[in-house]
Coordinates of C-alpha atoms in Angstrom, one line a residue:
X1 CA 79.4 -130.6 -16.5
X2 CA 81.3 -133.6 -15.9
X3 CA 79.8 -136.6 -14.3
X4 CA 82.3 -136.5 -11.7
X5 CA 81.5 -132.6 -10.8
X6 CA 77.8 -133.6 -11.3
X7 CA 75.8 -133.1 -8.2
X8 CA 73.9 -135.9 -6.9
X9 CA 70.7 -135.7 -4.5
X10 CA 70.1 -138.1 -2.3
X11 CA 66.7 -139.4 -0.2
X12 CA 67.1 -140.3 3.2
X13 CA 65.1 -141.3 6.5
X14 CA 65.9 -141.1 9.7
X15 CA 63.8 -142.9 12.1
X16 CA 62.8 -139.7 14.0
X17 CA 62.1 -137.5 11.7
X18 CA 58.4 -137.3 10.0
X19 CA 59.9 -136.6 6.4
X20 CA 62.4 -137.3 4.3
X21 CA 65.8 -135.9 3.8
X22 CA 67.6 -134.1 0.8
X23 CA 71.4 -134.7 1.6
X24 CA 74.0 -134.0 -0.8
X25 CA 77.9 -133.3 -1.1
X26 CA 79.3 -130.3 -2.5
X27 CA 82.2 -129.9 -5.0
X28 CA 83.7 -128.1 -1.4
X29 CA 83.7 -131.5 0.5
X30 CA 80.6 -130.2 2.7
X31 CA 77.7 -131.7 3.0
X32 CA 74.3 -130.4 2.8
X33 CA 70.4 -131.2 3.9
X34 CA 67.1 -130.1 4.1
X35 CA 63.8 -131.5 4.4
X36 CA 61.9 -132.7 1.5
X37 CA 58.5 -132.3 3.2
X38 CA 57.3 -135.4 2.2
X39 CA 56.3 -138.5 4.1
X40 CA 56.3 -140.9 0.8
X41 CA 59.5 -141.8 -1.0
X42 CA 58.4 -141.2 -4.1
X43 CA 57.2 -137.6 -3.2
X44 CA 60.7 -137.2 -1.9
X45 CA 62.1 -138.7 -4.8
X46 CA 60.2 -135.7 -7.2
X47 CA 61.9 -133.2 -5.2
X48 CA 65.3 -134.7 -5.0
X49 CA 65.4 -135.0 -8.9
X50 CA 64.0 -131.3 -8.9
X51 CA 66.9 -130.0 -6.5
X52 CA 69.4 -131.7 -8.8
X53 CA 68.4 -130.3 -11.7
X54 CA 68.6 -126.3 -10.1
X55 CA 72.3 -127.4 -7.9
X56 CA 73.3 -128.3 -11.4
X57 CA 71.8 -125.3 -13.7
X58 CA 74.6 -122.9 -12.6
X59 CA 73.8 -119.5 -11.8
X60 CA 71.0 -117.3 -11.3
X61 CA 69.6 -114.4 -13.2
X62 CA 71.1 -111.0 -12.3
X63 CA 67.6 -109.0 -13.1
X64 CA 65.3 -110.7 -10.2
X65 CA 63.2 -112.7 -12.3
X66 CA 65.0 -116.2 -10.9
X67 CA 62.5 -118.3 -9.2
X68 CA 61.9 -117.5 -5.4
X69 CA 62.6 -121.4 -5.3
X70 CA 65.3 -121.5 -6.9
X71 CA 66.8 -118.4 -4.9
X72 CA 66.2 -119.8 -1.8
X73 CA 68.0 -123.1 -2.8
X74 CA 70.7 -120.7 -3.9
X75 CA 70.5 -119.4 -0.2
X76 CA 70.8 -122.5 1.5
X77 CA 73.6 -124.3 0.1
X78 CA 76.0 -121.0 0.0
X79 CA 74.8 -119.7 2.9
X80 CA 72.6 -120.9 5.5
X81 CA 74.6 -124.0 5.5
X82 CA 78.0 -122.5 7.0
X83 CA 75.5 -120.4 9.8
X84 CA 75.0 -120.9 13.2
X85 CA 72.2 -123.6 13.6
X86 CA 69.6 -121.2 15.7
X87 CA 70.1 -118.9 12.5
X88 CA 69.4 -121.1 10.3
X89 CA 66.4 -122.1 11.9
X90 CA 65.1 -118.7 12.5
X91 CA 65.9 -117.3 8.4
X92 CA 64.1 -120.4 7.2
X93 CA 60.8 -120.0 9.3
X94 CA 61.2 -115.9 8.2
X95 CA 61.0 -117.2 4.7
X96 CA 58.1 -119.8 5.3
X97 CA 56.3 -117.1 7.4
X98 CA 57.2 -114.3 3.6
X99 CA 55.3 -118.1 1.9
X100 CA 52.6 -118.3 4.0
X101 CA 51.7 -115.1 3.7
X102 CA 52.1 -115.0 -0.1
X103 CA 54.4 -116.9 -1.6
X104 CA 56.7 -114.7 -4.4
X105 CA 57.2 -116.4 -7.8
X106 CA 60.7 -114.3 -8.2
X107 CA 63.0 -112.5 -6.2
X108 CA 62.0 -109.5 -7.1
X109 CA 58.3 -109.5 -6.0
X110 CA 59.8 -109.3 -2.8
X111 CA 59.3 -105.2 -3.2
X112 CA 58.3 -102.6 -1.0
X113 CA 54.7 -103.1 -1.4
X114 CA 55.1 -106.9 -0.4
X115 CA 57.0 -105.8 2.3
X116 CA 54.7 -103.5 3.8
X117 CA 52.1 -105.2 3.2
X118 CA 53.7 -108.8 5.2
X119 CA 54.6 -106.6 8.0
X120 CA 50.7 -105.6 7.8
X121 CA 49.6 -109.2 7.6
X122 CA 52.0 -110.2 10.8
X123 CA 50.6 -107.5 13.0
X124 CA 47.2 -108.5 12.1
X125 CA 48.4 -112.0 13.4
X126 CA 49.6 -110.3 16.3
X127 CA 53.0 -110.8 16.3
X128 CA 54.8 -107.9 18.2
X129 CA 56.6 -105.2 17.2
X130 CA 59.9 -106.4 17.9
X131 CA 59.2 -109.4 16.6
X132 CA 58.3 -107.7 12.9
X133 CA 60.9 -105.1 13.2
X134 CA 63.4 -108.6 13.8
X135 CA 62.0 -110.2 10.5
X136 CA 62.9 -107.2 8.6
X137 CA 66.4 -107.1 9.7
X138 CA 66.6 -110.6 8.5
X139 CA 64.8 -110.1 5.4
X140 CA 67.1 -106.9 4.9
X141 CA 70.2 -109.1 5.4
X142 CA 69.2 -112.0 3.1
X143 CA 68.0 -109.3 0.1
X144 CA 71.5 -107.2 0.7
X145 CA 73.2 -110.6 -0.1
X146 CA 71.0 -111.3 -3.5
X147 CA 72.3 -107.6 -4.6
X148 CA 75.8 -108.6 -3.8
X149 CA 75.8 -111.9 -5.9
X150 CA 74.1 -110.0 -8.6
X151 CA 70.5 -111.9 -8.0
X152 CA 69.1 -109.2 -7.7
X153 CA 69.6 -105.5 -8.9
X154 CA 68.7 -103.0 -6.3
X155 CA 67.3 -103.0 -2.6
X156 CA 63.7 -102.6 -1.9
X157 CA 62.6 -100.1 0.6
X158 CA 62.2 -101.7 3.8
X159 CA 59.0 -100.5 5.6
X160 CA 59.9 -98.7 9.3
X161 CA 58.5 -99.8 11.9
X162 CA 58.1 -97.0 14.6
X163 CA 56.3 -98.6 17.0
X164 CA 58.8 -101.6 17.6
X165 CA 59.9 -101.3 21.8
X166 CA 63.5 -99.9 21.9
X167 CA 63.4 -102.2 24.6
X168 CA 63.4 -106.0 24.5
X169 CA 61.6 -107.7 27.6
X170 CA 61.8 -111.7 28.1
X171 CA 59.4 -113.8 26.0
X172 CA 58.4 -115.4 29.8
X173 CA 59.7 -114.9 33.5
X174 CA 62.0 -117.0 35.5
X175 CA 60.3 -119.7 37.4
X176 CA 60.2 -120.1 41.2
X177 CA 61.8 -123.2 43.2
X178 CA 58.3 -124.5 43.7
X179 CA 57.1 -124.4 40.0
X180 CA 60.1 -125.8 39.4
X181 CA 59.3 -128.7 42.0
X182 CA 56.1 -128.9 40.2
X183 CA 57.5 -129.2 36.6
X184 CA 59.6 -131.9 38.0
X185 CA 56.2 -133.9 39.6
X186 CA 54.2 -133.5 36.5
X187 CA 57.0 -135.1 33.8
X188 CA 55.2 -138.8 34.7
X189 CA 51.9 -137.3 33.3
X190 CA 53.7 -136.5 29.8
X191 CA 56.5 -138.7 29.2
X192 CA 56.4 -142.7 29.3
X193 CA 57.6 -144.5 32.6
X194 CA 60.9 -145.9 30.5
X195 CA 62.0 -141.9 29.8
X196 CA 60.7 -139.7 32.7
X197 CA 64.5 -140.7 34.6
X198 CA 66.2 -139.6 31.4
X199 CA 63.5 -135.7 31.1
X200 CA 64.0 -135.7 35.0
X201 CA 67.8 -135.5 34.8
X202 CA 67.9 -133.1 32.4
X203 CA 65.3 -130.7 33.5
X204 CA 67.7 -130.6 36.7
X205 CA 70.7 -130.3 34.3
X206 CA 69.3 -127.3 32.7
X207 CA 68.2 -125.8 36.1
X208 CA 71.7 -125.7 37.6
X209 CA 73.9 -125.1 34.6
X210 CA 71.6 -122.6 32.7
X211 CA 72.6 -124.2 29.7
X212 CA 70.5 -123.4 26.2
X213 CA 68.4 -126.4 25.5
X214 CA 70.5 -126.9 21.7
X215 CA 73.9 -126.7 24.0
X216 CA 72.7 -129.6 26.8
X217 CA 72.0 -131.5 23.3
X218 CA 75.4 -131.1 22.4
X219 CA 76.8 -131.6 25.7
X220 CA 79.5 -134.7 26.4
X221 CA 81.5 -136.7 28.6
X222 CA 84.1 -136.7 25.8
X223 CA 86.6 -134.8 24.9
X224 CA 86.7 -135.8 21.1
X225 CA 83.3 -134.7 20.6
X226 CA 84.1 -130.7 20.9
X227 CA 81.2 -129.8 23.1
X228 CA 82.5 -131.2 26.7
X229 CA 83.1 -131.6 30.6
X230 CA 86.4 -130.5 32.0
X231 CA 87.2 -132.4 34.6
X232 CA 90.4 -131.7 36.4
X233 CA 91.3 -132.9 40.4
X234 CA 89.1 -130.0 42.1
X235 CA 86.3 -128.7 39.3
X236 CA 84.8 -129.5 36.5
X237 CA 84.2 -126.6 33.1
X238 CA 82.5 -126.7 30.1
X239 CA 84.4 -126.1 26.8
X240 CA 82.4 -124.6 24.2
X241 CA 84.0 -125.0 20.5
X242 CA 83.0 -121.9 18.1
X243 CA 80.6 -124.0 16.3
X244 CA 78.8 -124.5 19.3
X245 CA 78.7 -121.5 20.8
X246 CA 76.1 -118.4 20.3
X247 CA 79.0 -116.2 20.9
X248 CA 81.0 -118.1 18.0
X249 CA 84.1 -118.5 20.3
X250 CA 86.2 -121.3 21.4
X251 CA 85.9 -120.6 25.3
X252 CA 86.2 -122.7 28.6
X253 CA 83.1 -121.5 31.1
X254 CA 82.9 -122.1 35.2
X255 CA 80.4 -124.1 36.5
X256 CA 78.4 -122.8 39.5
X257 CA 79.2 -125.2 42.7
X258 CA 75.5 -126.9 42.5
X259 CA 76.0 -127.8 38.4
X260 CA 79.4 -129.3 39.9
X261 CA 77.8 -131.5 42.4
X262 CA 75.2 -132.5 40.1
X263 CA 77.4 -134.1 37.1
X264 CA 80.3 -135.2 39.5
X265 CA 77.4 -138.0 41.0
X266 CA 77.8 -139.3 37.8
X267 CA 80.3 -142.6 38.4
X268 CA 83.2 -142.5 36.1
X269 CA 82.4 -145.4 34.4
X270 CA 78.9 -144.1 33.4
X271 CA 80.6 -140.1 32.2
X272 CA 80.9 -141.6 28.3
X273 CA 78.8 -140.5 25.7
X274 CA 76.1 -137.5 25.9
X275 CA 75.6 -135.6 29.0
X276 CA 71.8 -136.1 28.7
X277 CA 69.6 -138.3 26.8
X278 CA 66.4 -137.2 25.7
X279 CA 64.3 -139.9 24.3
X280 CA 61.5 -141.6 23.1
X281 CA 60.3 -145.2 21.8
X282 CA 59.4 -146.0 18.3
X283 CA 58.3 -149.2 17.1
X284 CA 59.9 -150.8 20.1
X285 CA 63.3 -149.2 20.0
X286 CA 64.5 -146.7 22.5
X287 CA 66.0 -143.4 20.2
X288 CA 67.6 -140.2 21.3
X289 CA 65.7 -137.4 19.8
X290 CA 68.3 -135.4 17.3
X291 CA 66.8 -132.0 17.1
X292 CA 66.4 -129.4 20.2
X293 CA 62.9 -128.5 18.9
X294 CA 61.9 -131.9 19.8
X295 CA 62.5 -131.8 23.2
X296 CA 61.4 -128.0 23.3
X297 CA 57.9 -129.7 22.5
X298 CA 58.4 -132.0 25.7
X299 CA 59.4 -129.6 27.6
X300 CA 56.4 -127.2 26.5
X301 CA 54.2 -130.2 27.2
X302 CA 55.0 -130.5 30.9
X303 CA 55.0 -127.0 30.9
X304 CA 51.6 -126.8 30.0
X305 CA 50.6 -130.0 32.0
X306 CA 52.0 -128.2 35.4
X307 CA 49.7 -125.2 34.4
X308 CA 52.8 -123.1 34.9
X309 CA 52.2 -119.6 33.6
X310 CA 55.4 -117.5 32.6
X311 CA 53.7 -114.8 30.1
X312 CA 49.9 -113.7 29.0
X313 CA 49.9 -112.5 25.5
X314 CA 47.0 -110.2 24.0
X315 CA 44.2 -112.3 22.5
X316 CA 44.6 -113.1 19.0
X317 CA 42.4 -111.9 16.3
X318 CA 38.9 -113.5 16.7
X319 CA 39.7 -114.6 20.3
X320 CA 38.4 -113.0 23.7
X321 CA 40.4 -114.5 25.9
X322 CA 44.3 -113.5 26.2
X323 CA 46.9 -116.5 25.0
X324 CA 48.9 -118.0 27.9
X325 CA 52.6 -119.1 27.3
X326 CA 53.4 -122.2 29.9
X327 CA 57.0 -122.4 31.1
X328 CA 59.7 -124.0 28.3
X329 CA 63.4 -125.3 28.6
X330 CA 64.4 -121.6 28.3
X331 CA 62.8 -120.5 31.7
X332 CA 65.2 -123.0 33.5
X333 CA 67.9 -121.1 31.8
X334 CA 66.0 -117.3 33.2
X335 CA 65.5 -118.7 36.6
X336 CA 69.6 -119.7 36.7
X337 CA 70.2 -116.1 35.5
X338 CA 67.9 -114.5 38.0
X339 CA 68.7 -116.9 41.2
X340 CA 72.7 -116.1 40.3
X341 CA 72.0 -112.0 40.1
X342 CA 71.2 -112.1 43.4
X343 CA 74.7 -113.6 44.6
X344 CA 77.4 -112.7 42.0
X345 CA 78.6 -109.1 39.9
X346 CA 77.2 -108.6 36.7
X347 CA 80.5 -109.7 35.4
X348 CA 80.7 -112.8 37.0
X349 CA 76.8 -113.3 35.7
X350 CA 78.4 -112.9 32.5
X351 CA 80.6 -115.4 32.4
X352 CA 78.3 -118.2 34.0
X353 CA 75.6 -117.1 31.3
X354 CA 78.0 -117.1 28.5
X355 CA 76.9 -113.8 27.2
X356 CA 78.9 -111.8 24.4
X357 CA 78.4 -108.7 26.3
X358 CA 78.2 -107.4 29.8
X359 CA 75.1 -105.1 27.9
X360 CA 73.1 -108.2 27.4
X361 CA 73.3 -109.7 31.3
X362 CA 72.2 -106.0 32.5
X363 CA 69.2 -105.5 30.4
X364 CA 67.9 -109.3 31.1
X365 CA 68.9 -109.9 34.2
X366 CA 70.4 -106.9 36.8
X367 CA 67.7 -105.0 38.0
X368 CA 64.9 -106.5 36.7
X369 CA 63.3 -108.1 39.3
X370 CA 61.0 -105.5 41.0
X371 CA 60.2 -107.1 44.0
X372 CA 63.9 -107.7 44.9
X373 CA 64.6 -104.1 44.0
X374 CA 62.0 -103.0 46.3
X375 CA 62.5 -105.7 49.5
X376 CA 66.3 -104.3 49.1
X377 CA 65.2 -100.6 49.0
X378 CA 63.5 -101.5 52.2
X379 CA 65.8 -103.4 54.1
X380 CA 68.2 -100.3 53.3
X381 CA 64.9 -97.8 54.7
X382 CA 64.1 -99.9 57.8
X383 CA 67.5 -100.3 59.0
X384 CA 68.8 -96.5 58.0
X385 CA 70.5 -94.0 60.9
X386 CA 67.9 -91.9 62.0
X387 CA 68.7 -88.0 61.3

């Protein structure tokens, strides 16, 4: 190999991230990263040389015995890399959750006996059903591409899981007008003085537009950027490229009248740049935070702070007491949902949720709400034609 096809690892760090980054180019053009898990250079450094030297080895073995490592880097750089970023995320914590349970030395001691045994180990960490019956399917998917780039040489049984719910509830509950009031009053508590404006606006953002948290990241003023406001003589749309979208389409979405009045208070000269700005202060500079899972923890603070319940889980193992899960970004996003069910079709509530399928807005968010069911049921009794 060439010097010129040679690929070179660098070390980086940004100023608000806790460890260094891996970044390097491609003999495609694209670039890559990933986190080095180290706070000290020279740490990073070790790793950086390490991740050269397997980019540059060429490929692996056909037979299973490559290192797990080294598969995984394999896995990253041809595939996780041209995914959706929530995908990404969630393959990568599936394979740290496979590590942390017991970490393989090859690919193929991922077998059917580690299998059934890690789904054994997650529902002893009480993880639910669905939950281990969706780490399967993405274990399933990542093994089914080793086999078809020849890293591997057959598929392992894959343990069933009859107990996983045929039916997917929401990991919380919309949140009323007054919690959301609350949320709104507690912000000071968690966030500095210099940033509560900044959480403030867009905790409202994400109330009125029902926007994912990684999407209001994304968000802009301008047009250039991809993800962006429409803004035409009577109404304003969003524009959501492919690569931005969880739907992977290139799609112009309404928003509801409120969303409208909220971002057209915005003065002209201020609609530049981001949408919304979370951020925070280090060492005496103001930053925007780059990652959603940031501002998630934020979010989950205030949450927490406001004493806002959304779920209670079963007690894990060792514990007496059940595990309470305080309201998140994604709640603003169910209570949008569930406030617009009552108002619009199911296909409208499709459209202003930006779901793929008209399936996913009925099981989430048409008939779920029991006490609206039952105060309709008896408006309809008490105001019936007698026999």
């Amino acid at each position: 190999m060439s010097d010129s096809t040679r690929i070179k690892v660098y070390v980086i760090k940004y100023p608000d991230r806790k460890f260094y980054v891996l970044r390097w180019t491609t003999s495609d053009g694209k670039v890559h990263s990933k986190s080095s898990k180290c706070t000290k250079k020279r740490d990073a450094t070790e790793k950086a040389i390490e991740l050269e030297k397997k980019l540059n080895a060429g490929d692996l073995s056909d037979d299973g015995s490559a290192a797990w490592d080294a598969f995984k880097d394999k896995l990253q750089i041809d595939v996780l890399s041209a995914t959706a970023p929530r995908t990404e995320q969630k393959i990568v914590g599936i394979l740290n959750s496979m590590e942390k349970f017991r970490a393989p030395l090859a690919i193929r001691d991922v077998n059917s006996r580690y299998l059934t045994e890690y789904a054994s180990w997650m529902r002893k960490n009480s993880l639910s059903e669905s939950t281990i019956q969706s780490h399967m399917r993405h274990i399933k998917t990542v093994l089914r591409w080793a086999i078809d780039n020849r890293y591997l040489p057959q598929m392992p049984t894959i343990p069933a899981q009859p107990r996983a719910s045929k039916r997917k509830m929401m990991k919380g509950r919309p949140i009323t007008q007054a919690e959301f009031d609350k949320f709104i009053q507690t912000i000071p508590a968690v966030v500095t003085a210099d940033h509560v404006a900044n959480y403030e606006r867009m905790a409202r953002g994400l109330w009125l537009t029902g926007l994912r948290l990684e999407e209001s990241m994304e968000l802009s003023w301008d047009t250039s950027h991809g993800f962006h406001v429409i803004v035409t003589k009577d109404r304003m749309q969003l524009r959501i490229p492919d690569w931005a979208e969880k739907g992977h389409e290139d799609r112009v979405f309404p928003l509801p009248p409120d969303a409208v009045e909220f971002l057209a208070a915005v003065p002209d000269a201020e609609r530049v740049g981001f949408v919304f700005n979370p951020t925070f202060t280090l060492r005496g500079k103001t930053l925007r935070y780059r990652s959603s899972c940031d501002v998630s923890r934020v979010f989950s603070a205030i949450g927490k702070a406001a004493e806002i319940v959304v779920e209670v889980r079963r007690p894990k193992p060792g514990a007496k007491e059940p595990t309470k899960k305080f309201a998140s970004a994604h709640d603003f996003r169910r209570s949008f949902g569930s406030r617009w069910a009552q108002l619009v079709t199911p296909v409208i509530l499709r459209e202003l949720m930006r779901h793929s399928t008209i399936e996913t807005t009925m099981a989430y968010y048409v008939g779920e709400d029991a006490n609206r069911t039952q105060d309709e049921v008896y408006r309809v009794w008490n105001n019936r034609h007698p026999l």
